[in-house]
Amino acid sequence: MSGAVGGTMRVRDTPERWEVVDGIELCAGHVFRVRRERVRMPRGDGAEVVERDVVVHPGSVGVLALDDEDRVLLIRQYRHPAGHLLWEAPAGLRDVDGEPLWRTAEREFAEEAGYRAERWHTLVDTFTSPGMSDERQRIFLARGLSEIPAGELDFERVHEEADMPAVWVPLDEAVAKVLGGELHNPTAVTGILAAYAARANGFKDLRPAEVPEG
């Protein structure tokens, strides 16, 4: 079949960067910047140069928290661009230089959900929207959960995070909600389905929390 992948070709994403002839910054926001870059296509004589708009993003982490009853923790947050209240997995920006990603996830989990975890594993890595953004997200599986006493929390939730109800949803039910179109947040959708697949394999193939991104 024409275009089929087979033979000795390895099905694995690999880093590659085509030549950027030049570029300009179109805007800069609180979190991300937007650049317009002229990229040389490497095929043929390399004469073709195309424009691509790129959202430059610091990256993010997500936490799929699974308790001893196989329930997933979801929090609800207003998302203005989407115009929805979304049920999400706890997540946050990579906004501390040099901080290990699982430590960022641990901090965000505490701040958004008020929980800590004894066991952390890398669940899944994604580019959230590779056709327009360089954002990378690592979603961790957190288990061995315990609630942090209120007196130990030293931060204040503000803006959209000021009112975020939380629910515990059985993993099987969460999968049904994803497939039924009831959940849309990409961190939650990806994390729930990945956790379901990992559980089916007894969680034995999970990568360590500290494994480098590929």
Tab-separated table of C-alpha atoms in Angstrom:
chain	number	residue	atom	x	y	z
A	1	MET	CA	0.000	0.000	0.000
A	2	SER	CA	1.419	3.382	-0.972
A	3	GLY	CA	2.572	5.468	1.984
A	4	ALA	CA	2.432	2.582	4.437
A	5	VAL	CA	4.982	2.446	7.230
A	6	GLY	CA	6.804	-0.856	7.404
A	7	GLY	CA	10.004	-2.693	6.710
A	8	THR	CA	12.862	-1.300	8.760
A	9	MET	CA	11.222	2.080	9.499
A	10	ARG	CA	10.893	2.635	13.245
A	11	VAL	CA	7.627	4.144	14.405
A	12	ARG	CA	8.955	6.625	16.925
A	13	ASP	CA	8.925	10.427	17.022
A	14	THR	CA	12.375	11.923	16.469
A	15	PRO	CA	13.707	15.469	17.000
A	16	GLU	CA	14.341	17.460	13.827
A	17	ARG	CA	14.527	21.189	13.126
A	18	TRP	CA	14.274	22.611	9.615
A	19	GLU	CA	16.102	25.830	8.807
A	20	VAL	CA	14.424	29.047	9.925
A	21	VAL	CA	15.390	31.691	7.384
A	22	ASP	CA	14.100	34.555	9.513
A	23	GLY	CA	11.271	35.440	11.866
A	24	ILE	CA	9.490	38.191	13.748
A	25	GLU	CA	7.634	38.313	17.036
A	26	LEU	CA	3.994	39.193	16.498
A	27	CYS	CA	2.932	39.518	20.136
A	28	ALA	CA	3.839	38.607	23.683
A	29	GLY	CA	1.320	37.722	26.382
A	30	HIS	CA	1.475	36.803	30.054
A	31	VAL	CA	2.290	33.155	29.311
A	32	PHE	CA	3.211	32.741	25.649
A	33	ARG	CA	4.609	34.577	22.626
A	34	VAL	CA	3.627	34.318	18.983
A	35	ARG	CA	6.310	34.286	16.278
A	36	ARG	CA	6.003	34.229	12.492
A	37	GLU	CA	8.876	32.233	11.037
A	38	ARG	CA	9.932	31.575	7.450
A	39	VAL	CA	10.961	27.932	7.170
A	40	ARG	CA	12.914	26.367	4.334
A	41	MET	CA	11.449	23.099	3.077
A	42	PRO	CA	14.328	20.586	2.741
A	43	ARG	CA	12.867	18.674	-0.184
A	44	GLY	CA	14.014	19.183	-3.766
A	45	ASP	CA	16.395	22.098	-4.239
A	46	GLY	CA	15.394	23.726	-0.944
A	47	ALA	CA	14.100	26.807	-2.702
A	48	GLU	CA	10.634	26.668	-1.165
A	49	VAL	CA	10.242	28.839	1.934
A	50	VAL	CA	6.928	28.935	3.806
A	51	GLU	CA	5.571	31.023	6.690
A	52	ARG	CA	4.545	29.355	9.936
A	53	ASP	CA	3.051	31.056	12.995
A	54	VAL	CA	4.350	29.503	16.227
A	55	VAL	CA	3.020	29.873	19.766
A	56	VAL	CA	6.131	29.785	21.976
A	57	HIS	CA	5.112	28.234	25.297
A	58	PRO	CA	7.093	27.373	28.471
A	59	GLY	CA	5.556	23.907	28.672
A	60	SER	CA	3.338	22.294	31.277
A	61	VAL	CA	2.812	19.297	33.526
A	62	GLY	CA	-0.319	17.387	34.460
A	63	VAL	CA	-1.259	15.021	37.278
A	64	LEU	CA	-3.557	12.028	36.910
A	65	ALA	CA	-4.229	11.206	40.560
A	66	LEU	CA	-5.547	7.707	41.220
A	67	ASP	CA	-6.589	6.719	44.739
A	68	ASP	CA	-6.741	3.271	46.364
A	69	GLU	CA	-10.315	2.818	45.125
A	70	ASP	CA	-9.279	3.438	41.489
A	71	ARG	CA	-10.918	6.858	41.448
A	72	VAL	CA	-9.564	9.809	39.476
A	73	LEU	CA	-9.412	13.311	40.939
A	74	LEU	CA	-10.901	15.998	38.691
A	75	ILE	CA	-11.214	19.708	39.368
A	76	ARG	CA	-13.529	22.126	37.567
A	77	GLN	CA	-12.130	25.357	36.145
A	78	TYR	CA	-13.461	28.114	33.885
A	79	ARG	CA	-11.561	28.366	30.599
A	80	HIS	CA	-12.274	31.667	28.907
A	81	PRO	CA	-10.971	30.879	25.371
A	82	ALA	CA	-13.093	27.710	25.242
A	83	GLY	CA	-16.123	29.325	26.884
A	84	HIS	CA	-16.609	26.299	29.134
A	85	LEU	CA	-16.381	25.098	32.692
A	86	LEU	CA	-14.127	22.081	32.202
A	87	TRP	CA	-13.440	19.130	34.450
A	88	GLU	CA	-9.681	18.783	34.394
A	89	ALA	CA	-6.760	16.925	35.863
A	90	PRO	CA	-4.565	19.205	38.010
A	91	ALA	CA	-1.928	20.872	35.841
A	92	GLY	CA	0.374	23.859	35.673
A	93	LEU	CA	3.109	25.685	33.835
A	94	ARG	CA	6.806	24.870	33.893
A	95	ASP	CA	7.513	28.225	35.457
A	96	VAL	CA	10.479	27.494	37.739
A	97	ASP	CA	13.795	27.245	35.893
A	98	GLY	CA	15.687	24.035	36.587
A	99	GLU	CA	12.926	22.451	38.642
A	100	PRO	CA	12.500	18.705	37.935
A	101	LEU	CA	9.218	18.138	36.138
A	102	TRP	CA	7.817	15.790	38.752
A	103	ARG	CA	8.564	18.388	41.427
A	104	THR	CA	6.620	20.938	39.379
A	105	ALA	CA	3.763	18.448	39.189
A	106	GLU	CA	3.996	17.802	42.931
A	107	ARG	CA	3.772	21.539	43.636
A	108	GLU	CA	0.849	22.081	41.273
A	109	PHE	CA	-0.963	19.066	42.740
A	110	ALA	CA	-0.640	20.559	46.200
A	111	GLU	CA	-1.702	24.037	45.101
A	112	GLU	CA	-4.649	23.053	42.913
A	113	ALA	CA	-5.943	19.985	44.713
A	114	GLY	CA	-4.517	20.121	48.241
A	115	TYR	CA	-3.070	16.616	48.028
A	116	ARG	CA	0.337	14.934	48.090
A	117	ALA	CA	1.402	11.582	46.661
A	118	GLU	CA	3.869	8.929	47.801
A	119	ARG	CA	4.441	7.421	44.337
A	120	TRP	CA	5.066	9.282	41.092
A	121	HIS	CA	5.518	7.782	37.628
A	122	THR	CA	5.683	9.257	34.151
A	123	LEU	CA	2.403	8.363	32.484
A	124	VAL	CA	2.525	9.997	29.042
A	125	ASP	CA	4.291	12.794	27.114
A	126	THR	CA	2.561	14.966	24.527
A	127	PHE	CA	2.900	18.011	22.328
A	128	THR	CA	-0.445	19.619	23.101
A	129	SER	CA	-0.960	21.282	19.697
A	130	PRO	CA	2.089	20.608	17.499
A	131	GLY	CA	0.648	22.291	14.423
A	132	MET	CA	0.759	25.685	16.126
A	133	SER	CA	2.667	25.499	19.422
A	134	ASP	CA	5.908	24.130	20.849
A	135	GLU	CA	4.234	23.353	24.191
A	136	ARG	CA	5.305	20.044	25.690
A	137	GLN	CA	3.350	18.426	28.482
A	138	ARG	CA	4.304	15.530	30.713
A	139	ILE	CA	1.448	13.876	32.590
A	140	PHE	CA	2.354	12.003	35.749
A	141	LEU	CA	0.491	9.239	37.532
A	142	ALA	CA	0.251	10.029	41.243
A	143	ARG	CA	-0.683	7.301	43.739
A	144	GLY	CA	-0.495	6.803	47.479
A	145	LEU	CA	-2.506	9.970	48.025
A	146	SER	CA	-3.129	11.932	51.197
A	147	GLU	CA	-4.810	15.255	51.811
A	148	ILE	CA	-2.565	18.090	52.977
A	149	PRO	CA	-3.740	19.660	56.256
A	150	ALA	CA	-5.104	23.158	55.696
A	151	GLY	CA	-2.515	24.657	58.033
A	152	GLU	CA	0.322	23.427	55.816
A	153	LEU	CA	-0.934	25.173	52.674
A	154	ASP	CA	0.890	28.496	52.296
A	155	PHE	CA	-0.655	29.901	49.102
A	156	GLU	CA	-3.883	31.577	48.032
A	157	ARG	CA	-5.911	30.582	44.981
A	158	VAL	CA	-6.864	33.588	42.849
A	159	HIS	CA	-8.768	34.369	39.612
A	160	GLU	CA	-10.178	31.225	37.935
A	161	GLU	CA	-8.551	29.054	40.598
A	162	ALA	CA	-10.406	30.754	43.464
A	163	ASP	CA	-13.433	28.461	43.080
A	164	MET	CA	-12.497	25.023	41.803
A	165	PRO	CA	-14.757	22.209	43.031
A	166	ALA	CA	-13.206	18.740	43.052
A	167	VAL	CA	-14.729	15.296	42.521
A	168	TRP	CA	-13.510	11.719	42.647
A	169	VAL	CA	-14.654	9.686	39.636
A	170	PRO	CA	-14.152	5.914	39.241
A	171	LEU	CA	-11.624	5.335	36.475
A	172	ASP	CA	-14.008	3.175	34.417
A	173	GLU	CA	-16.674	5.882	34.646
A	174	ALA	CA	-14.136	8.542	33.681
A	175	VAL	CA	-13.227	6.556	30.560
A	176	ALA	CA	-16.918	6.323	29.655
A	177	LYS	CA	-17.257	10.085	30.069
A	178	VAL	CA	-14.278	10.662	27.766
A	179	LEU	CA	-15.648	8.343	25.063
A	180	GLY	CA	-19.128	9.806	25.524
A	181	GLY	CA	-17.926	13.333	24.824
A	182	GLU	CA	-18.578	14.606	28.357
A	183	LEU	CA	-14.945	15.520	29.127
A	184	HIS	CA	-12.827	17.699	26.820
A	185	ASN	CA	-9.770	18.903	28.710
A	186	PRO	CA	-6.797	17.311	26.897
A	187	THR	CA	-4.797	16.641	30.067
A	188	ALA	CA	-7.746	14.834	31.627
A	189	VAL	CA	-8.669	12.950	28.444
A	190	THR	CA	-5.104	11.803	27.743
A	191	GLY	CA	-4.348	11.020	31.377
A	192	ILE	CA	-7.552	9.048	31.956
A	193	LEU	CA	-7.108	6.884	28.863
A	194	ALA	CA	-3.398	6.348	29.570
A	195	ALA	CA	-4.108	5.385	33.186
A	196	TYR	CA	-6.796	2.943	32.038
A	197	ALA	CA	-4.335	1.313	29.630
A	198	ALA	CA	-1.594	1.253	32.274
A	199	ARG	CA	-3.897	-0.390	34.815
A	200	ALA	CA	-4.806	-3.121	32.304
A	201	ASN	CA	-1.093	-3.989	32.214
A	202	GLY	CA	-0.747	-3.907	35.982
A	203	PHE	CA	1.148	-0.562	35.823
A	204	LYS	CA	4.312	-2.585	35.144
A	205	ASP	CA	5.573	-0.614	32.138
A	206	LEU	CA	5.385	2.868	33.649
A	207	ARG	CA	8.524	4.974	33.344
A	208	PRO	CA	10.193	6.545	36.394
A	209	ALA	CA	9.167	10.086	37.271
A	210	GLU	CA	12.686	11.377	36.563
A	211	VAL	CA	13.085	9.919	33.049
A	212	PRO	CA	14.206	12.602	30.528
A	213	GLU	CA	11.854	13.703	27.788
A	214	GLY	CA	12.635	12.212	24.397
